[in-house]
Short mmCIF file of C-alpha atoms and ligand atoms in Angstrom, two decimals:
data_model
loop_
_atom_site.label_atom_id
_atom_site.label_comp_id
_atom_site.label_asym_id
_atom_site.label_seq_id
_atom_site.Cartn_x
_atom_site.Cartn_y
_atom_site.Cartn_z
CA MET A 1 -0.01 0.01 -0.13
CA ASN A 2 1.72 3.20 -1.23
CA GLN A 3 -1.30 5.71 -1.33
CA PRO A 4 -2.30 8.13 1.25
CA LEU A 5 -5.85 7.84 2.48
CA PHE A 6 -7.89 10.98 2.16
CA LEU A 7 -10.89 11.17 4.33
CA GLN A 8 -14.42 12.41 4.50
CA PRO A 9 -15.08 14.20 7.85
CA VAL A 10 -18.23 13.59 9.81
CA PHE A 11 -19.86 16.75 11.38
CA GLN A 12 -21.77 16.73 14.60
CA GLU A 13 -24.25 19.42 15.82
CA ARG A 14 -23.89 20.73 19.22
CA ILE A 15 -25.86 23.46 21.11
CA TRP A 16 -22.57 25.44 21.47
CA GLY A 17 -21.71 25.02 17.77
CA GLY A 18 -21.74 27.61 15.00
CA THR A 19 -20.74 28.18 11.34
CA ALA A 20 -17.03 28.55 11.72
CA LEU A 21 -16.32 25.13 10.12
CA LYS A 22 -18.07 26.42 6.76
CA ASP A 23 -16.72 30.11 7.33
CA LEU A 24 -12.93 28.84 7.75
CA PHE A 25 -12.77 25.55 5.94
CA ASP A 26 -15.71 25.70 3.52
CA TYR A 27 -17.19 22.46 4.73
CA ASP A 28 -20.53 21.57 3.81
CA ILE A 29 -21.86 21.69 7.43
CA PRO A 30 -25.37 20.39 8.45
CA SER A 31 -26.74 23.39 10.43
CA LYS A 32 -25.76 26.71 12.04
CA HIS A 33 -25.04 24.83 15.25
CA THR A 34 -22.28 22.54 13.89
CA GLY A 35 -19.75 22.03 16.83
CA GLU A 36 -17.44 19.25 15.67
CA CYS A 37 -15.87 18.14 12.65
CA TRP A 38 -14.55 14.46 13.28
CA ALA A 39 -11.76 14.83 10.72
CA ILE A 40 -9.87 11.50 11.27
CA SER A 41 -11.88 9.08 13.21
CA GLY A 42 -12.52 5.23 13.77
CA HIS A 43 -14.87 5.77 16.69
CA PRO A 44 -18.32 4.11 16.10
CA ASN A 45 -20.00 7.45 16.94
CA GLY A 46 -18.69 8.97 13.72
CA GLN A 47 -16.42 7.17 11.32
CA SER A 48 -14.37 8.97 8.56
CA VAL A 49 -14.69 7.30 5.05
CA VAL A 50 -11.84 7.01 2.61
CA LYS A 51 -12.51 9.00 -0.54
CA ASN A 52 -9.57 7.78 -2.88
CA GLY A 53 -7.99 4.59 -4.00
CA PRO A 54 -8.74 0.85 -3.55
CA PHE A 55 -10.26 1.44 -0.21
CA ARG A 56 -12.66 4.09 -1.40
CA GLY A 57 -15.95 3.95 0.76
CA LYS A 58 -14.52 2.01 3.57
CA ASN A 59 -14.18 3.59 6.92
CA VAL A 60 -11.25 3.86 9.26
CA GLY A 61 -12.74 1.28 11.70
CA GLU A 62 -13.15 -1.23 8.97
CA LEU A 63 -9.63 -0.69 7.78
CA TRP A 64 -8.15 -1.06 11.23
CA GLU A 65 -10.14 -4.38 11.60
CA GLN A 66 -9.42 -5.79 8.23
CA HIS A 67 -6.08 -4.21 7.02
CA ARG A 68 -3.99 -3.69 10.08
CA GLU A 69 -0.93 -3.80 7.87
CA LEU A 70 -1.89 -0.29 6.68
CA PHE A 71 -1.23 0.90 10.29
CA GLY A 72 2.26 -0.90 10.76
CA ASN A 73 0.16 -3.77 12.76
CA HIS A 74 -0.25 -1.38 15.72
CA PRO A 75 -1.62 -3.68 18.50
CA SER A 76 -4.47 -1.35 19.88
CA PRO A 77 -7.87 -3.07 19.61
CA VAL A 78 -9.37 0.13 18.27
CA PHE A 79 -8.08 3.07 16.02
CA PRO A 80 -6.37 4.81 18.94
CA LEU A 81 -6.54 8.51 17.81
CA LEU A 82 -9.19 10.85 16.86
CA THR A 83 -8.72 14.23 15.28
CA LYS A 84 -11.49 16.83 15.69
CA ILE A 85 -12.04 20.53 14.72
CA LEU A 86 -14.11 22.20 17.27
CA ASP A 87 -16.14 25.58 16.91
CA ALA A 88 -16.89 26.82 20.19
CA ASN A 89 -19.46 29.48 19.32
CA ALA A 90 -20.52 29.37 22.91
CA ASP A 91 -18.93 28.24 26.21
CA LEU A 92 -18.46 24.55 26.38
CA SER A 93 -19.40 22.82 29.88
CA VAL A 94 -16.52 22.48 32.30
CA GLN A 95 -15.46 18.93 31.99
CA VAL A 96 -12.87 16.24 32.82
CA HIS A 97 -12.07 12.96 31.19
CA PRO A 98 -10.91 9.68 33.01
CA ASP A 99 -7.82 7.87 32.31
CA ASP A 100 -7.90 4.31 30.77
CA GLU A 101 -8.20 2.38 34.10
CA TYR A 102 -11.06 4.41 35.33
CA ALA A 103 -12.88 4.31 31.99
CA LYS A 104 -12.21 0.55 31.64
CA GLN A 105 -13.80 -0.14 34.94
CA TYR A 106 -16.77 2.39 35.07
CA GLU A 107 -17.41 2.89 31.14
CA ASN A 108 -17.69 -0.39 29.70
CA GLY A 109 -14.09 -0.81 28.49
CA GLU A 110 -14.06 2.57 26.86
CA LEU A 111 -10.63 4.15 26.61
CA GLY A 112 -9.77 6.98 28.71
CA LYS A 113 -9.20 10.47 27.27
CA THR A 114 -5.97 12.46 27.02
CA GLU A 115 -6.28 15.31 24.43
CA CYS A 116 -4.40 18.33 23.30
CA TRP A 117 -5.54 21.39 21.48
CA TYR A 118 -4.01 23.68 18.73
CA ILE A 119 -5.83 26.95 18.56
CA LEU A 120 -6.60 27.66 14.84
CA ASP A 121 -8.44 30.87 15.50
CA CYS A 122 -10.22 32.88 18.21
CA LYS A 123 -11.73 36.21 19.01
CA GLU A 124 -9.75 38.80 20.77
CA ASN A 125 -9.44 38.20 24.50
CA ALA A 126 -10.42 34.69 24.15
CA GLU A 127 -9.80 32.32 27.12
CA ILE A 128 -10.08 28.68 28.05
CA VAL A 129 -10.81 26.98 31.38
CA PHE A 130 -7.56 24.91 32.09
CA GLY A 131 -7.05 23.44 35.53
CA HIS A 132 -8.05 24.71 38.92
CA HIS A 133 -6.81 26.39 42.08
CA ALA A 134 -7.54 23.66 44.76
CA LYS A 135 -4.63 22.45 46.70
CA THR A 136 -6.37 19.37 48.16
CA LYS A 137 -9.09 17.13 47.33
CA GLU A 138 -11.30 18.50 50.42
CA GLU A 139 -10.79 22.06 48.82
CA LEU A 140 -11.70 20.88 45.68
CA VAL A 141 -15.08 19.22 46.75
CA SER A 142 -15.96 22.18 49.02
CA LEU A 143 -15.49 24.88 46.26
CA ILE A 144 -17.58 22.49 43.92
CA GLU A 145 -20.27 21.88 46.63
CA ASN A 146 -20.52 25.66 47.19
CA GLY A 147 -20.53 26.60 43.74
CA GLU A 148 -17.64 28.82 44.06
CA TRP A 149 -16.62 28.35 40.41
CA ASN A 150 -14.59 31.66 39.96
CA ARG A 151 -12.46 30.69 42.95
CA LEU A 152 -11.93 27.14 41.69
CA LEU A 153 -11.35 27.34 37.90
CA LYS A 154 -8.28 28.56 36.23
CA ARG A 155 -8.90 30.88 33.28
CA ILE A 156 -6.17 31.49 30.74
CA PRO A 157 -5.89 33.69 27.71
CA VAL A 158 -5.34 32.01 24.18
CA LYS A 159 -4.31 33.11 20.86
CA PRO A 160 -4.04 31.46 17.32
CA GLY A 161 -1.03 29.18 17.29
CA ASP A 162 -1.17 28.31 21.00
CA PHE A 163 -0.91 24.67 22.02
CA PHE A 164 -2.29 22.86 25.12
CA TYR A 165 -1.80 19.37 26.37
CA VAL A 166 -4.75 18.23 28.34
CA PRO A 167 -4.06 14.94 30.09
CA SER A 168 -6.91 12.88 31.72
CA GLY A 169 -7.93 14.18 34.91
CA THR A 170 -7.44 18.00 33.81
CA ILE A 171 -10.45 20.12 34.38
CA HIS A 172 -10.88 22.08 31.03
CA ALA A 173 -13.50 23.92 28.74
CA LEU A 174 -13.16 25.76 25.52
CA CYS A 175 -14.85 29.07 25.83
CA GLU A 176 -16.73 31.13 23.37
CA GLY A 177 -15.00 32.32 20.24
CA THR A 178 -12.32 29.61 19.84
CA ILE A 179 -11.71 27.24 16.88
CA VAL A 180 -9.46 24.35 17.83
CA LEU A 181 -7.82 21.31 16.25
CA GLU A 182 -7.98 18.69 18.82
CA THR A 183 -6.10 15.43 18.95
CA GLN A 184 -7.23 12.75 21.46
CA GLN A 185 -7.43 9.24 22.48
CA SER A 186 -10.43 7.70 20.60
CA SER A 187 -12.82 8.10 23.35
CA ASP A 188 -16.31 9.75 23.72
CA THR A 189 -16.32 9.61 27.73
CA THR A 190 -16.81 13.12 29.38
CA TYR A 191 -17.76 13.81 32.95
CA ARG A 192 -19.42 17.29 33.00
CA LEU A 193 -18.65 19.12 36.15
CA TYR A 194 -20.48 22.44 35.54
CA ASP A 195 -22.62 23.79 32.95
CA TYR A 196 -22.91 27.49 33.91
CA ASP A 197 -26.61 26.65 35.11
CA ARG A 198 -27.60 26.99 31.55
CA LYS A 199 -31.22 25.81 30.50
CA ASP A 200 -32.42 24.75 27.02
CA GLN A 201 -35.59 26.05 25.38
CA ASN A 202 -37.57 23.71 27.45
CA GLY A 203 -36.18 24.82 30.62
CA ASN A 204 -33.86 21.54 31.16
CA THR A 205 -30.40 21.58 32.39
CA ARG A 206 -27.83 19.25 31.09
CA GLU A 207 -26.85 16.23 33.01
CA LEU A 208 -23.86 16.54 35.24
CA HIS A 209 -21.41 13.94 36.42
CA VAL A 210 -20.01 15.55 39.50
CA ASP A 211 -18.99 12.50 41.55
CA LYS A 212 -17.28 10.89 38.88
CA ALA A 213 -15.55 14.18 37.98
CA ILE A 214 -14.55 14.57 41.57
CA ASP A 215 -13.22 11.04 41.50
CA VAL A 216 -10.87 11.60 38.36
CA ILE A 217 -9.73 15.39 38.77
CA ALA A 218 -5.96 15.49 39.45
CA VAL A 219 -5.36 17.48 42.61
CA PRO A 220 -3.30 19.81 42.63
CA HIS A 221 -3.51 20.78 38.88
CA LYS A 222 -0.21 20.19 37.20
CA SER A 223 0.71 22.01 34.12
CA SER A 224 2.42 20.25 31.31
CA SER A 225 6.03 19.68 31.40
CA PHE A 226 6.39 19.67 27.50
CA GLU A 227 8.31 22.50 25.79
CA PRO A 228 7.86 22.65 21.92
CA VAL A 229 11.05 21.60 19.99
CA ILE A 230 11.46 23.59 16.83
CA GLU A 231 13.56 22.12 14.06
CA LYS A 232 14.43 24.13 10.95
CA ARG A 233 14.66 22.27 7.93
CA GLU A 234 15.34 22.96 4.20
CA GLY A 235 12.11 24.45 3.03
CA GLY A 236 10.25 24.21 6.24
CA THR A 237 9.93 24.11 10.07
CA ILE A 238 8.89 21.19 12.16
CA THR A 239 7.68 21.96 15.61
CA THR A 240 7.10 18.96 18.04
CA PHE A 241 4.47 20.13 20.48
CA VAL A 242 4.36 17.00 22.46
CA LYS A 243 5.59 13.47 22.74
CA GLY A 244 3.51 11.76 25.17
CA LYS A 245 2.18 8.12 25.98
CA TYR A 246 -0.70 8.22 23.73
CA PHE A 247 0.47 10.67 20.87
CA THR A 248 3.23 12.67 19.41
CA VAL A 249 1.94 15.91 17.72
CA TYR A 250 4.00 17.93 15.14
CA LYS A 251 3.07 21.13 13.29
CA TRP A 252 4.70 21.26 9.92
CA GLU A 253 5.13 24.60 8.14
CA ILE A 254 6.29 24.17 4.63
CA LYS A 255 7.50 27.30 2.77
CA GLU A 256 8.88 25.56 -0.34
CA LYS A 257 9.67 22.02 -0.49
CA THR A 258 10.43 19.56 2.31
CA ASP A 259 11.37 15.85 2.05
CA PHE A 260 9.99 13.54 5.00
CA THR A 261 11.23 10.28 6.08
CA HIS A 262 8.23 8.05 6.87
CA ASP A 263 9.40 5.70 9.73
CA LYS A 264 6.28 5.69 11.97
CA GLN A 265 3.42 3.14 11.83
CA PHE A 266 1.15 5.68 10.37
CA LEU A 267 0.56 9.44 10.45
CA LEU A 268 -2.52 11.54 10.75
CA ILE A 269 -2.26 14.70 8.52
CA SER A 270 -4.60 17.72 8.77
CA ILE A 271 -3.91 20.69 6.49
CA ILE A 272 -4.80 23.86 8.33
CA GLN A 273 -3.54 26.63 6.22
CA GLY A 274 -2.61 26.93 2.33
CA ASP A 275 -2.07 24.42 -0.28
CA GLY A 276 0.60 22.38 -2.14
CA LYS A 277 1.55 19.03 -3.51
CA LEU A 278 2.20 15.77 -1.85
CA THR A 279 4.57 13.27 -3.77
CA VAL A 280 4.47 9.76 -2.69
CA GLY A 281 6.57 7.32 -4.96
CA GLU A 282 5.50 8.21 -8.68
CA GLU A 283 2.25 9.86 -7.56
CA THR A 284 1.39 13.50 -6.87
CA TYR A 285 -1.65 14.48 -4.83
CA LYS A 286 -2.98 18.13 -4.61
CA ILE A 287 -3.55 18.98 -0.88
CA LYS A 288 -5.22 22.07 0.49
CA LYS A 289 -6.61 23.62 3.79
CA GLY A 290 -9.41 21.56 5.25
CA ASP A 291 -7.86 18.07 3.90
CA HIS A 292 -7.38 15.24 6.26
CA LEU A 293 -5.38 12.12 5.47
CA ILE A 294 -3.80 8.97 6.88
CA MET A 295 -0.25 8.25 5.61
CA PRO A 296 -0.26 4.39 5.96
CA SER A 297 2.67 2.29 6.80
CA GLY A 298 4.79 1.48 3.80
CA THR A 299 4.24 4.40 1.61
CA GLY A 300 8.02 5.27 2.00
CA ASP A 301 9.33 8.66 2.14
CA PHE A 302 7.44 11.61 0.61
CA THR A 303 7.80 15.16 -0.29
CA ILE A 304 5.55 18.13 0.26
CA GLU A 305 5.80 21.31 -2.05
CA GLY A 306 3.93 24.55 -1.45
CA MET A 307 3.02 27.04 1.23
CA LEU A 308 1.14 25.20 3.89
CA GLU A 309 0.71 24.48 7.53
CA ALA A 310 -0.35 20.86 8.92
CA ILE A 311 -0.94 19.31 12.24
CA VAL A 312 0.34 15.85 12.16
CA PRO A 313 -0.08 13.40 15.14
CA HIS A 314 0.85 9.71 15.54
CA PRO A 315 0.54 7.25 18.12
ZN1 ZN B 1 -12.34 17.44 26.47
#
């Protein structure tokens, strides 16, 4: 197999969603409340489908089951990663995700969820909720029980190009006016801690999972120890944002032409800016902002030419 797999994303409507996925990426979104683009996904709640080559029409989960050789025979029982683009047109609920061990025990064998965010775009003075100020579990519980959210939650300003590593156990929320590319473990398990006491048109609040959230929140909050590593290459720059247990994430900035050695089991490639050409063996493919592809095992080395930026995770 020496072809990249270009993927058709799946869109998910959310009450906090908007139209940024159309405005920024020209995607054909289902409504004005489109919150999530599941760009590279083998998760049963939204599978991306291959658009080209001999596997056209197959979804990522099927390929993982039937053609594990494409993925370097990676041992995970499920496609381990999920790339999303999120349009937070309103504040998302304040939440936390469990780790693998907790999810396995309490969520029918789901994976835990460690994730990370690359800020694609945001309004001026945009913020995120990231971490908390409690020093002990008792203090955490008391601030939650008394609804002292401003004292508990840590808010930090964000700008386009920022990167945040969000391990399981970290309290977090995207806030209004942020567009994010998220790389995460392939899991859909979220414990909602606080939803700003919002009600829908019918006067209903959304379900909270406070007890489970308290179980899994890391106290005290630890910020990430990863420092980005920047490597200048001929024709481009490669930034390594994080090398973690579950994923490594790079940003590629191509200015002219850059050669890549493909020595990983597979790569997920999301083009976030610009356009260019990808040459694999004898074949050349046009690539542009909004394209998402998997570079399977066995394509060999490849070259990218053009002016573009991509976010590239691998397990
Ligand atoms: Zn999350």
